[in-house]
Short mmCIF file of C-alpha atoms and ligand atoms in Angstrom, two decimals:
data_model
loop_
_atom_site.label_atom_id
_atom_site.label_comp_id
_atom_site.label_asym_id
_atom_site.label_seq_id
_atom_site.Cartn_x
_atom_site.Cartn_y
_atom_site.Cartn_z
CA UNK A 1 18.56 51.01 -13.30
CA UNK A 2 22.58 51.14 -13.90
CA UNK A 3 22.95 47.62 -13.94
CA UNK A 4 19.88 46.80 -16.16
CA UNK A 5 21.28 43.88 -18.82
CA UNK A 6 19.71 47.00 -21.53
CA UNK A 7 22.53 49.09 -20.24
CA UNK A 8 25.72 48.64 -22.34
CA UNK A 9 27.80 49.49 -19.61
CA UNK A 10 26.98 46.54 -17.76
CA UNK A 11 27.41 44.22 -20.65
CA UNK A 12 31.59 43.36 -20.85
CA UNK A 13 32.72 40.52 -23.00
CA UNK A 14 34.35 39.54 -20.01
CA UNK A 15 35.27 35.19 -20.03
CA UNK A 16 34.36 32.70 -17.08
CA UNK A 17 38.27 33.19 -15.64
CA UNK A 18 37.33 36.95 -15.10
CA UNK A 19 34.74 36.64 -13.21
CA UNK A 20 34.53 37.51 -9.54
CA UNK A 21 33.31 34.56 -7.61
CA UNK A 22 30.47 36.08 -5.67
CA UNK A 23 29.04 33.01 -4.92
CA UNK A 24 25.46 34.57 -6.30
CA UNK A 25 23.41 32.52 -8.98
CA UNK A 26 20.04 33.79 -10.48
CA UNK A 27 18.02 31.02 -11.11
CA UNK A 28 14.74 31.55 -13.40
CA UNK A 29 12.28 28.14 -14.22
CA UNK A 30 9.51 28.25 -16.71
CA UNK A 31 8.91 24.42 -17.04
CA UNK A 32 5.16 24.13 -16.33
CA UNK A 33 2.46 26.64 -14.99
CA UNK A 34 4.83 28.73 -12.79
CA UNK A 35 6.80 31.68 -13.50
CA UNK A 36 10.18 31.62 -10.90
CA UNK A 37 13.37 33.20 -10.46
CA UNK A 38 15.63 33.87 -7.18
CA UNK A 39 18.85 34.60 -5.69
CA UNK A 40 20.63 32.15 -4.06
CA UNK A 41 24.67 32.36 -2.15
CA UNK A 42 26.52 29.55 -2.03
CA UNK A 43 23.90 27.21 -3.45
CA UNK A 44 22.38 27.29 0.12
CA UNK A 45 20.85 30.35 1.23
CA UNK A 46 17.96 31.68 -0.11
CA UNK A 47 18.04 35.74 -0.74
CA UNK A 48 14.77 35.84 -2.52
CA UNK A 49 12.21 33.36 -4.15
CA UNK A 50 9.34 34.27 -6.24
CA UNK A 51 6.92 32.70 -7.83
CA UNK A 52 4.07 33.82 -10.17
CA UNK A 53 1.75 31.24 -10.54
CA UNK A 54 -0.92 30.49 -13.32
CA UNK A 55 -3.54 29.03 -11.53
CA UNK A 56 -6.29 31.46 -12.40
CA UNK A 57 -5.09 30.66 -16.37
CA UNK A 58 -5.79 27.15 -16.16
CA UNK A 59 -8.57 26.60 -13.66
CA UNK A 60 -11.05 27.33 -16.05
CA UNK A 61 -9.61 24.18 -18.24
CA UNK A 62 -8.82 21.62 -15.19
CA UNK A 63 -5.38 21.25 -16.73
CA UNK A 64 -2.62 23.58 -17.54
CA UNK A 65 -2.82 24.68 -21.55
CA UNK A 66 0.40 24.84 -23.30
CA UNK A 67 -0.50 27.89 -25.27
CA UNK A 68 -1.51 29.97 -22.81
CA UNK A 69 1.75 28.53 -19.89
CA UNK A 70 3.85 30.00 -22.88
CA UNK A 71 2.35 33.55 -23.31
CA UNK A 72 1.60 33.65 -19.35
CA UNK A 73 5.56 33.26 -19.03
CA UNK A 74 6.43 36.08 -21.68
CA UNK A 75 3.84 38.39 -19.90
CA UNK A 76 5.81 37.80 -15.98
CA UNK A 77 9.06 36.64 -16.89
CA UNK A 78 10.49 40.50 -16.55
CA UNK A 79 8.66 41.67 -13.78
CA UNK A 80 9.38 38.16 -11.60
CA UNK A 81 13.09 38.93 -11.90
CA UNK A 82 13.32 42.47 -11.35
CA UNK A 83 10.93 41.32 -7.84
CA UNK A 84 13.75 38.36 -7.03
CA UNK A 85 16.80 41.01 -7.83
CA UNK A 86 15.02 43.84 -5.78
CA UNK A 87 13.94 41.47 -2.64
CA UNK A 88 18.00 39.90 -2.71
CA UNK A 89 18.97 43.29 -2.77
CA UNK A 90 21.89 42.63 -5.30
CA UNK A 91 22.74 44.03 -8.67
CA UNK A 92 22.92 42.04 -11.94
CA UNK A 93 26.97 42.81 -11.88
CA UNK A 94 27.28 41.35 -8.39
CA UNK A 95 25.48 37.67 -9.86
CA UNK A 96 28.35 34.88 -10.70
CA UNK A 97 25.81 33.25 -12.69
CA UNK A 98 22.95 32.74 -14.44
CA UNK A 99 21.03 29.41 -13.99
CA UNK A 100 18.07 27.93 -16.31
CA UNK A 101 15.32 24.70 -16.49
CA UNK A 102 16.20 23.54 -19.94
CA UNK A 103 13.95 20.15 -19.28
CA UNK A 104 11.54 18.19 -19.11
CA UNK A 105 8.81 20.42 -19.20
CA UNK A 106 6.15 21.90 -21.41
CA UNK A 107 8.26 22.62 -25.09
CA UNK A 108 7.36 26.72 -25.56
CA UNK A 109 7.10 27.29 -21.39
CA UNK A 110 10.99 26.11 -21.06
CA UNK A 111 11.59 28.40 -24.48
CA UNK A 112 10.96 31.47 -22.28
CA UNK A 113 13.16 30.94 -19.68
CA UNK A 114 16.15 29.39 -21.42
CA UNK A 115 15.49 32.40 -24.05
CA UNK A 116 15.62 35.30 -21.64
CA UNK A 117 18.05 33.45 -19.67
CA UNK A 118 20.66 33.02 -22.54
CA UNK A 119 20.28 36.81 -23.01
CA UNK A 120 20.41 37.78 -19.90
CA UNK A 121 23.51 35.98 -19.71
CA UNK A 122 24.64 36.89 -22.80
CA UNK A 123 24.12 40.70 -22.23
CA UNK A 124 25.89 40.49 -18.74
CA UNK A 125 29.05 38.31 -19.73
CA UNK A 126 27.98 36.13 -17.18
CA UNK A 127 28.11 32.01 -17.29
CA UNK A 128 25.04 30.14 -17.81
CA UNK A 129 24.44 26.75 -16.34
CA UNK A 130 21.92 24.48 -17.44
CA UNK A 131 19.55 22.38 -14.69
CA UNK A 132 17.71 19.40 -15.31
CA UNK A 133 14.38 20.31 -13.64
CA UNK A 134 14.19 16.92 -11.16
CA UNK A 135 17.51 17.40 -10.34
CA UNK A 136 16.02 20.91 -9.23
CA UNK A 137 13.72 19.06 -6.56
CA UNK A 138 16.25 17.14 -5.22
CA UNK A 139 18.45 20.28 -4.51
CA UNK A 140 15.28 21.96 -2.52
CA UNK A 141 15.41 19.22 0.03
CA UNK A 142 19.02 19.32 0.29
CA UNK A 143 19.28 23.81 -0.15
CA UNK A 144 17.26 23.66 3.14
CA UNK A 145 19.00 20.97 5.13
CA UNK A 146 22.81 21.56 4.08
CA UNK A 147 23.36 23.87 7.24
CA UNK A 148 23.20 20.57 9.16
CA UNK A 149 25.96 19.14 7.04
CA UNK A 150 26.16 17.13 3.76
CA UNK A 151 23.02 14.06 3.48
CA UNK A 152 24.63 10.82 4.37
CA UNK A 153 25.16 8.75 0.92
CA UNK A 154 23.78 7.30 -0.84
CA UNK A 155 20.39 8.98 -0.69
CA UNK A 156 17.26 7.50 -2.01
CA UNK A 157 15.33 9.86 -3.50
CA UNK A 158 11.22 10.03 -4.31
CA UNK A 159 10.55 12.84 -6.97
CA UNK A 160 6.58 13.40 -6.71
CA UNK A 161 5.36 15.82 -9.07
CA UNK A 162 2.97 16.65 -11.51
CA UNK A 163 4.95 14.87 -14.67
CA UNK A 164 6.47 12.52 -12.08
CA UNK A 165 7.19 9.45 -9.71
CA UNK A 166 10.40 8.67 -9.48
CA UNK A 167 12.91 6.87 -7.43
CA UNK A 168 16.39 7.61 -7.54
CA UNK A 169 19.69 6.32 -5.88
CA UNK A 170 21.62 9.57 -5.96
CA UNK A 171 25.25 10.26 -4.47
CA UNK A 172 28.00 12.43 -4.59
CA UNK A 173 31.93 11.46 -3.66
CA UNK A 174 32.72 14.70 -1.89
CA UNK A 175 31.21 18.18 -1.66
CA UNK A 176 33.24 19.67 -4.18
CA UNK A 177 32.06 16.62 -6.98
CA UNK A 178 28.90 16.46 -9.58
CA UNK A 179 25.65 14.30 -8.27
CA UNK A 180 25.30 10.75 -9.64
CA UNK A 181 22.04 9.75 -10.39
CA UNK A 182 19.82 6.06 -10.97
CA UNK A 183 16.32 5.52 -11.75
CA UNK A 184 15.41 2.92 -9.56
CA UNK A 185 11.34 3.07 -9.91
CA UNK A 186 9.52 4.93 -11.51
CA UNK A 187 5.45 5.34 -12.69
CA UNK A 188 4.19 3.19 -15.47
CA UNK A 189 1.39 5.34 -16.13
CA UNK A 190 0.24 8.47 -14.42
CA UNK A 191 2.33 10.42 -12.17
CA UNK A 192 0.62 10.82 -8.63
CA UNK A 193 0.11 14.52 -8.56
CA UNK A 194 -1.98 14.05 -12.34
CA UNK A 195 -3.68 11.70 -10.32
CA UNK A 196 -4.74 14.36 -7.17
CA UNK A 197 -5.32 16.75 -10.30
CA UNK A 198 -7.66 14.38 -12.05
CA UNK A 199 -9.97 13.00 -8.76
CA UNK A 200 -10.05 16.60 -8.08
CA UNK A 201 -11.30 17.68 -11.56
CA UNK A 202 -13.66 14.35 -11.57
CA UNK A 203 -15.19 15.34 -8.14
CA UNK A 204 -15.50 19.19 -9.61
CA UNK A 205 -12.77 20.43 -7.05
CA UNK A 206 -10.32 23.25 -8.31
CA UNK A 207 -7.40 23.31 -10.02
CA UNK A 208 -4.42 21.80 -9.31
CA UNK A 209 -6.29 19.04 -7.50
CA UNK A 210 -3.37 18.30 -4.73
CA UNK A 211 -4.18 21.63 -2.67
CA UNK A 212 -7.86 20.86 -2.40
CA UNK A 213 -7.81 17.02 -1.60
CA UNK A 214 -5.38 17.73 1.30
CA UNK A 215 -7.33 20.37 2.66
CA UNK A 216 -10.77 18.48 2.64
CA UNK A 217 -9.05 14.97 3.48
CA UNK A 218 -8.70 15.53 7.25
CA UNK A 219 -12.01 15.69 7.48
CA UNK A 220 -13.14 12.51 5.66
CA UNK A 221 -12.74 8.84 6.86
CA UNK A 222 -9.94 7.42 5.39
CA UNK A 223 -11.09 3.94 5.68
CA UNK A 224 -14.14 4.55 4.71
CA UNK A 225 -13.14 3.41 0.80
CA UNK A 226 -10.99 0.16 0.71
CA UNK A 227 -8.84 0.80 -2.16
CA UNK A 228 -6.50 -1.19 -3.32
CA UNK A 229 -3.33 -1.14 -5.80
CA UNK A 230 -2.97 -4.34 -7.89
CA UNK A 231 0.80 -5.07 -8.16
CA UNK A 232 2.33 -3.56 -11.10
CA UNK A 233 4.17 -5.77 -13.06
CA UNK A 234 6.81 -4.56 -16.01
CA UNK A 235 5.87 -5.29 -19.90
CA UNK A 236 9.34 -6.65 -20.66
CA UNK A 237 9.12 -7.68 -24.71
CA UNK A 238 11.83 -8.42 -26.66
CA UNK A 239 10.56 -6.06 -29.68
CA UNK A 240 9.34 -3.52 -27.09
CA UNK A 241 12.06 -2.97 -24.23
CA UNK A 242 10.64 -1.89 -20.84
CA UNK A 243 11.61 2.19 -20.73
CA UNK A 244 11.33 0.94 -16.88
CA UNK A 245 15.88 0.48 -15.47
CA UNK A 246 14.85 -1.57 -12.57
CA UNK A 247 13.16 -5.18 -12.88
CA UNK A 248 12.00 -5.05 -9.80
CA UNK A 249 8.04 -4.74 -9.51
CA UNK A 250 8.10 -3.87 -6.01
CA UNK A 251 9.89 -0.45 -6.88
CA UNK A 252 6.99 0.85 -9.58
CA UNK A 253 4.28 2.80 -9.22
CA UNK A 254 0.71 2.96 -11.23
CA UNK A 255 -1.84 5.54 -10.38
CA UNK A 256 -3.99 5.11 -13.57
CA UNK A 257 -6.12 2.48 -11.56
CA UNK A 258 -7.30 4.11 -8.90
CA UNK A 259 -8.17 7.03 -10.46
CA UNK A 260 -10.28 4.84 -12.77
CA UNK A 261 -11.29 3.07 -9.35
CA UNK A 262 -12.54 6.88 -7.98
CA UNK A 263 -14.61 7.34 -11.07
CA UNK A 264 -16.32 3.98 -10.62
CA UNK A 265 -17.10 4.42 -7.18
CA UNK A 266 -18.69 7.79 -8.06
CA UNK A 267 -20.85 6.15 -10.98
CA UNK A 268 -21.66 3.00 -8.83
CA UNK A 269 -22.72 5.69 -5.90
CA UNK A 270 -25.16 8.09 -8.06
CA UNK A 271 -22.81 11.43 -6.87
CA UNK A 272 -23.07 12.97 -10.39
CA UNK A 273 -25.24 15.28 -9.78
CA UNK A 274 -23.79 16.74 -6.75
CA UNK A 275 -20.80 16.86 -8.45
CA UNK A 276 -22.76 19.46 -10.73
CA UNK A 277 -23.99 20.98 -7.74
CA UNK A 278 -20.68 21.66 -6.55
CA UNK A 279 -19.10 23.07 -9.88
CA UNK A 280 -21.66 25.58 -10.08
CA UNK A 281 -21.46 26.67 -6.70
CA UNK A 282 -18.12 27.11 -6.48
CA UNK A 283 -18.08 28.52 -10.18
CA UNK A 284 -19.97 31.35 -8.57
CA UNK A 285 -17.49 32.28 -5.47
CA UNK A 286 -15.12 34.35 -7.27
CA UNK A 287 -11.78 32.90 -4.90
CA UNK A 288 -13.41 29.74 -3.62
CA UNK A 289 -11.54 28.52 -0.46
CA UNK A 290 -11.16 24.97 0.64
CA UNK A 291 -14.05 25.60 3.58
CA UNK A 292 -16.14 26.70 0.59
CA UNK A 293 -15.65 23.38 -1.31
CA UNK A 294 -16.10 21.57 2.46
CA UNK A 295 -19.64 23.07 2.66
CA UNK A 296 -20.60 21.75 -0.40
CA UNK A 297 -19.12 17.93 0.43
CA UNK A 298 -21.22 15.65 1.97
CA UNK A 299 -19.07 12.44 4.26
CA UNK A 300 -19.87 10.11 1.53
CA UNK A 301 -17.79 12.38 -0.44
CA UNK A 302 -15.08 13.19 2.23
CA UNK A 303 -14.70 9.61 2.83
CA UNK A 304 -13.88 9.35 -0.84
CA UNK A 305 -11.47 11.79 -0.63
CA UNK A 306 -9.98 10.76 2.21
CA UNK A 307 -9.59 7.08 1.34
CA UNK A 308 -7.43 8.06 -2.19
CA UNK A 309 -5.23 10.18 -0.34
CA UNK A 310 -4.43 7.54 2.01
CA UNK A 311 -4.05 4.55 -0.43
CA UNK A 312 -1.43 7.34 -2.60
CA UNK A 313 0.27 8.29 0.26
CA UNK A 314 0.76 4.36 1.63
CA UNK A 315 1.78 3.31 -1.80
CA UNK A 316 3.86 6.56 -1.99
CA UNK A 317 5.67 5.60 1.76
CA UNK A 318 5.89 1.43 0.98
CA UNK A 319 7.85 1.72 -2.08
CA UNK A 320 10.55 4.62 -1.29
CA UNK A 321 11.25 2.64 2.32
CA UNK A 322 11.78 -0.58 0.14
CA UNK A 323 13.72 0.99 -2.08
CA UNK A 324 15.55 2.77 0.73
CA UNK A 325 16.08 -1.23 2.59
CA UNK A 326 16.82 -2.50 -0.82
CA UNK A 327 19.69 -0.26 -1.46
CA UNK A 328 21.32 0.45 1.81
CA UNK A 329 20.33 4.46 1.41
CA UNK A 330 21.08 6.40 4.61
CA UNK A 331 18.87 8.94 3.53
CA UNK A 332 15.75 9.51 2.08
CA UNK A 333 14.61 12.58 0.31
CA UNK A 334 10.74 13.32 -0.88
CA UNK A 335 10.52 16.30 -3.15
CA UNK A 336 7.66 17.31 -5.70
CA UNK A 337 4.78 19.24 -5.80
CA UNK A 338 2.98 16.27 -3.88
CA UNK A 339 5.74 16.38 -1.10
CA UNK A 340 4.17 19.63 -0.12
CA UNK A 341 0.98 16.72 0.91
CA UNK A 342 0.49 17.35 5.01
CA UNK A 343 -0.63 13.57 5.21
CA UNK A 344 2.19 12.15 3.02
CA UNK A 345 4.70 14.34 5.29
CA UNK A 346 3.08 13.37 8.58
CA UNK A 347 3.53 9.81 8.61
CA UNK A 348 6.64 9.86 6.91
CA UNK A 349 7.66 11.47 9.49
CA UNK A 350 6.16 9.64 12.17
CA UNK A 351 6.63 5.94 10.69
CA UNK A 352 10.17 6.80 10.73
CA UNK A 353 10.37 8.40 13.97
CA UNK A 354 9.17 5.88 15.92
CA UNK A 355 11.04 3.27 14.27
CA UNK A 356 7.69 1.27 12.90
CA UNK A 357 9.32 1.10 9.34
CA UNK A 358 12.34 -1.54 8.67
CA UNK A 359 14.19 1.59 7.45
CA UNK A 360 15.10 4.02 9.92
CA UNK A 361 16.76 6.79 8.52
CA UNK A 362 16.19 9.99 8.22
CA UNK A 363 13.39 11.26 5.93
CA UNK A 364 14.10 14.58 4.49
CA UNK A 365 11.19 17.05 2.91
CA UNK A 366 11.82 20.59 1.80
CA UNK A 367 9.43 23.25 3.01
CA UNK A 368 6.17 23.10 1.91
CA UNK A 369 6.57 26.36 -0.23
CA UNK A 370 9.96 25.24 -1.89
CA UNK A 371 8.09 21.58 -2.82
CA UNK A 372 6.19 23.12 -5.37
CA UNK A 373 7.86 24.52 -8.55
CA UNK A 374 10.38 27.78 -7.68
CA UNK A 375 13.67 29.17 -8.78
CA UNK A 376 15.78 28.65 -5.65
CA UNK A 377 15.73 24.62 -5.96
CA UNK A 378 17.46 25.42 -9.65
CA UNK A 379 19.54 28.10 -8.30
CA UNK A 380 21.13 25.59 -5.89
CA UNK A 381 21.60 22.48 -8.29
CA UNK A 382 23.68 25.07 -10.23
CA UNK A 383 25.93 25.70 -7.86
CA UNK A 384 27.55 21.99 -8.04
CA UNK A 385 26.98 22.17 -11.22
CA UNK A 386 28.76 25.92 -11.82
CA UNK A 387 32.03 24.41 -9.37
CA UNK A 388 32.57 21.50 -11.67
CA UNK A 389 32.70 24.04 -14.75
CA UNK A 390 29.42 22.32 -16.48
CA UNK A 391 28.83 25.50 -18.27
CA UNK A 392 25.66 25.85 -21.14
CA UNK A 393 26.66 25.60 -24.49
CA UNK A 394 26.23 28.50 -26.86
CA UNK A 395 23.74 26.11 -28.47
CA UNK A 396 21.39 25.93 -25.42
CA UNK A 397 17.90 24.84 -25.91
CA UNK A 398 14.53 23.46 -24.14
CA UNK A 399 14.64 19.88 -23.83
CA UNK A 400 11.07 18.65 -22.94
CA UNK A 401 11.65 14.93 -22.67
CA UNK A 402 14.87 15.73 -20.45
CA UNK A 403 16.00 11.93 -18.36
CA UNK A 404 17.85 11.99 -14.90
CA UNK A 405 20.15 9.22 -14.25
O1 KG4 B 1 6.42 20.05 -8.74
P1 KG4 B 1 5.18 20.70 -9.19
O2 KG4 B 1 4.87 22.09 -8.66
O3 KG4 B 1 5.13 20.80 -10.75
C1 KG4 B 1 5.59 19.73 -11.56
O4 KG4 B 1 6.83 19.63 -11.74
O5 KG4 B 1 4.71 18.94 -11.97
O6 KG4 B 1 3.99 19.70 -8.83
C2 KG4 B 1 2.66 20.02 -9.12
C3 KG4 B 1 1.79 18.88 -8.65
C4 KG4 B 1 0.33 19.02 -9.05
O7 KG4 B 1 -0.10 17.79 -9.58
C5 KG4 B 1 -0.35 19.35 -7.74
O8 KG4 B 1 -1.70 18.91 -7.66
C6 KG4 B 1 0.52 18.61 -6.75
O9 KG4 B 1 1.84 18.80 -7.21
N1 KG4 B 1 0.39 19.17 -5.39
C7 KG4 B 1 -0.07 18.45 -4.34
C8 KG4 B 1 -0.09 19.34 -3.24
N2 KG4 B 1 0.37 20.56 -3.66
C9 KG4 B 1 0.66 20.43 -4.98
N3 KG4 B 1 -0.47 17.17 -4.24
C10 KG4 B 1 -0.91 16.74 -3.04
N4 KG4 B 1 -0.97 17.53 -1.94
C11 KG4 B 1 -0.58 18.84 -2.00
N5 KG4 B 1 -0.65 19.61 -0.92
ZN1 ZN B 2 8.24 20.33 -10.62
#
């Protein structure tokens, strides 16, 4: 390929200034268990998007191993951009810029992206921006949306991942300036997708959790378990500071207690050993499907399953509309792996449709497939990000622990 980075014709020392302004970013993310990278115009359309996913890595574990995230990247990093380049139909001359996930993440996953990135950039003469992985999120919901014009500030924003809960006030003076973010509630303890990965693990469902409860939910009773959340309170000390920027209870999350609520309810209810029933049955399909996993669930079960997704997704829904009321946001965006949830989505949705919440906004989601981890939410944060001249430093590394706001 002429315009392979390997090619020293295609790698001029050319500076930022001579740079044509294509308006084309390749964005690559290697934070957690998914290998991404995609070409995206303007920060706003979406030329290609792919994703190579480790599921099959980590299923066998219930939980995504560093070790093996790390090599999985090295082994698909190459091919998963030469797939985005070839679907966008664009040459590595034609990109403005490079964009990476330098944080939070897992410490050697984010290594291989901001690695090859940094080459790749290097090689090509091309800028390199940096994006902060949640920021990432955030730009999915509003990459999708922007060709019905700019969100109406300030935004509240509910980050619902994997490694997070998170409530931001977010805003932005005019199109052309940076984002300005604010934690406004956050988790205390487990984020609510860990907590969809861990009742699925304890109820010997596959791995990640979130797919599997979702798909089996609809058919359970959701009030058939009465969970309940017990309010979370903040541990302000004086010798040990809350990490937590809002005092306000009512915006804080805690999803450690239910899941130890699920594994009660399964002791106190003898389903043990058809929970080992259902891990070797499914350990013998070789691509178990959810109406595999629904043959082998009984309605005590799918009444279990049920009832935790709808106690998340209420908790989930009460505390981004009060934090939406509480701070006069005129939008509200849900992002995350766990905003791809059909139940969490669906009455969003329809609370705020028919007016039944005090907040009336509107409620945006991204598509389900740019919820999840991808490169196109990182390819349009860049863009801002690239217009405002926030450039990486030469010095560019992973920054696992990574804040927003
Ligand atoms: O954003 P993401 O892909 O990676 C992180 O940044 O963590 O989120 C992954 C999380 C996992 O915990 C997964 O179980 C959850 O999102 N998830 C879901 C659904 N799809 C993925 N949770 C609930 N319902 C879903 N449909
Ligand atoms: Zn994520």
């Amino acid at each position: 390929m002429d315009d392979h980075p390997n090619n020293p014709d295609a790698a001029p020392a050319a500076t930022v200034g001579e740079v044509p302004a294509s308006g084309l970013i390749l964005g690559i993310e290697s934070s957690c268990d998914e290998t991404a990278a995609s070409v995206v115009l303007h920060g706003r359309q979406v030329l290609s998007s792919v994703v190579a996913s480790q599921f099959s890595t980590h299923a066998p574990y219930g939980g995504v191993v560093p070790e093996l995230a790390s090599r999985e990247h090295l082994r698909n990093i190459v091919p998963v951009v030469r797939s985005a380049m070839a679907q966008a139909g664009v040459r590595f001359a034609d990109l403005e810029a490079v964009a990476v996930t330098e944080g939070p993440g897992l410490a050697g996953a984010l290594l291989v992206g901001v690695t090859y990135a940094k080459t790749l950039a290097w090689a090509l003469g091309k800028p390199l921006v940096a994006v902060n992985h949640l920021e990432g999120h955030i730009h999915a919901v509003l990459l999708e949306h922007a060709r019905r014009g700019p969100a109406a500030m300030p935004v509240v924003a509910l980050v619902v991942s994997g490694g997070h809960t998170h409530l931001y006030l977010g805003s932005q003076a005019t199109a052309e300036d940076g984002w300005q973010y604010r934690v406004i509630g956050r988790t205390v303890d487990d984020a609510a997708g860990e907590a969809f990965d861990k009742v699925a693990k304890l109820l010997g469902l596959g791995y990640p959790g979130g797919p599997w409860i979702d798909g089996l939910a609809v058919h359970g009773d959701p009030a058939a378990v009465p969970f309940r959340f017990s309010e979370v309170r903040p541990r302000v000390s004086r010798q040990r500071p809350s990490p937590v920027t809002t005092s306000d209870p009512d915006l804080l999350f805690s999803f450690s207690g239910i899941k130890t609520a699920v594994l009660r309810y399964v002791e106190n209810h003898n389903l043990a050993p058809s929970i080992t029933a259902r891990i070797a049955a499914l350990a013998a399909i070789p691509e178990p499907t959810i109406p595999d996993a629904l043959a082998l669930c009984d309605a005590e079960t799918l009444g279990l399953i049920a009832s935790f997704q709808r106690a998340v997704v209420d908790n989930l829904i009460q505390r981004t509309l009060a934090a939406a009321n509480q701070y006069g946001a005129r939008t509200v965006l849900v992002s995350g792996g766990v905003a791809a949830n059909r139940e969490l989505r669906d009455r969003f949705q329809r609370l705020t449709a028919e007016n039944r919440s005090a907040w009336t906004g509107p409620v945006l989601f991204p598509s389900r497939a740019l919820s999840t981890d991808n490169a196109a939410m990182i390819a349009a944060a860049a863009w801002t990000r690239l217009r405002q001249g926030m450039l990486a430093p030469d010095s560019l590394s992973a920054e696992p622990r990574l804040q927003l706001g």
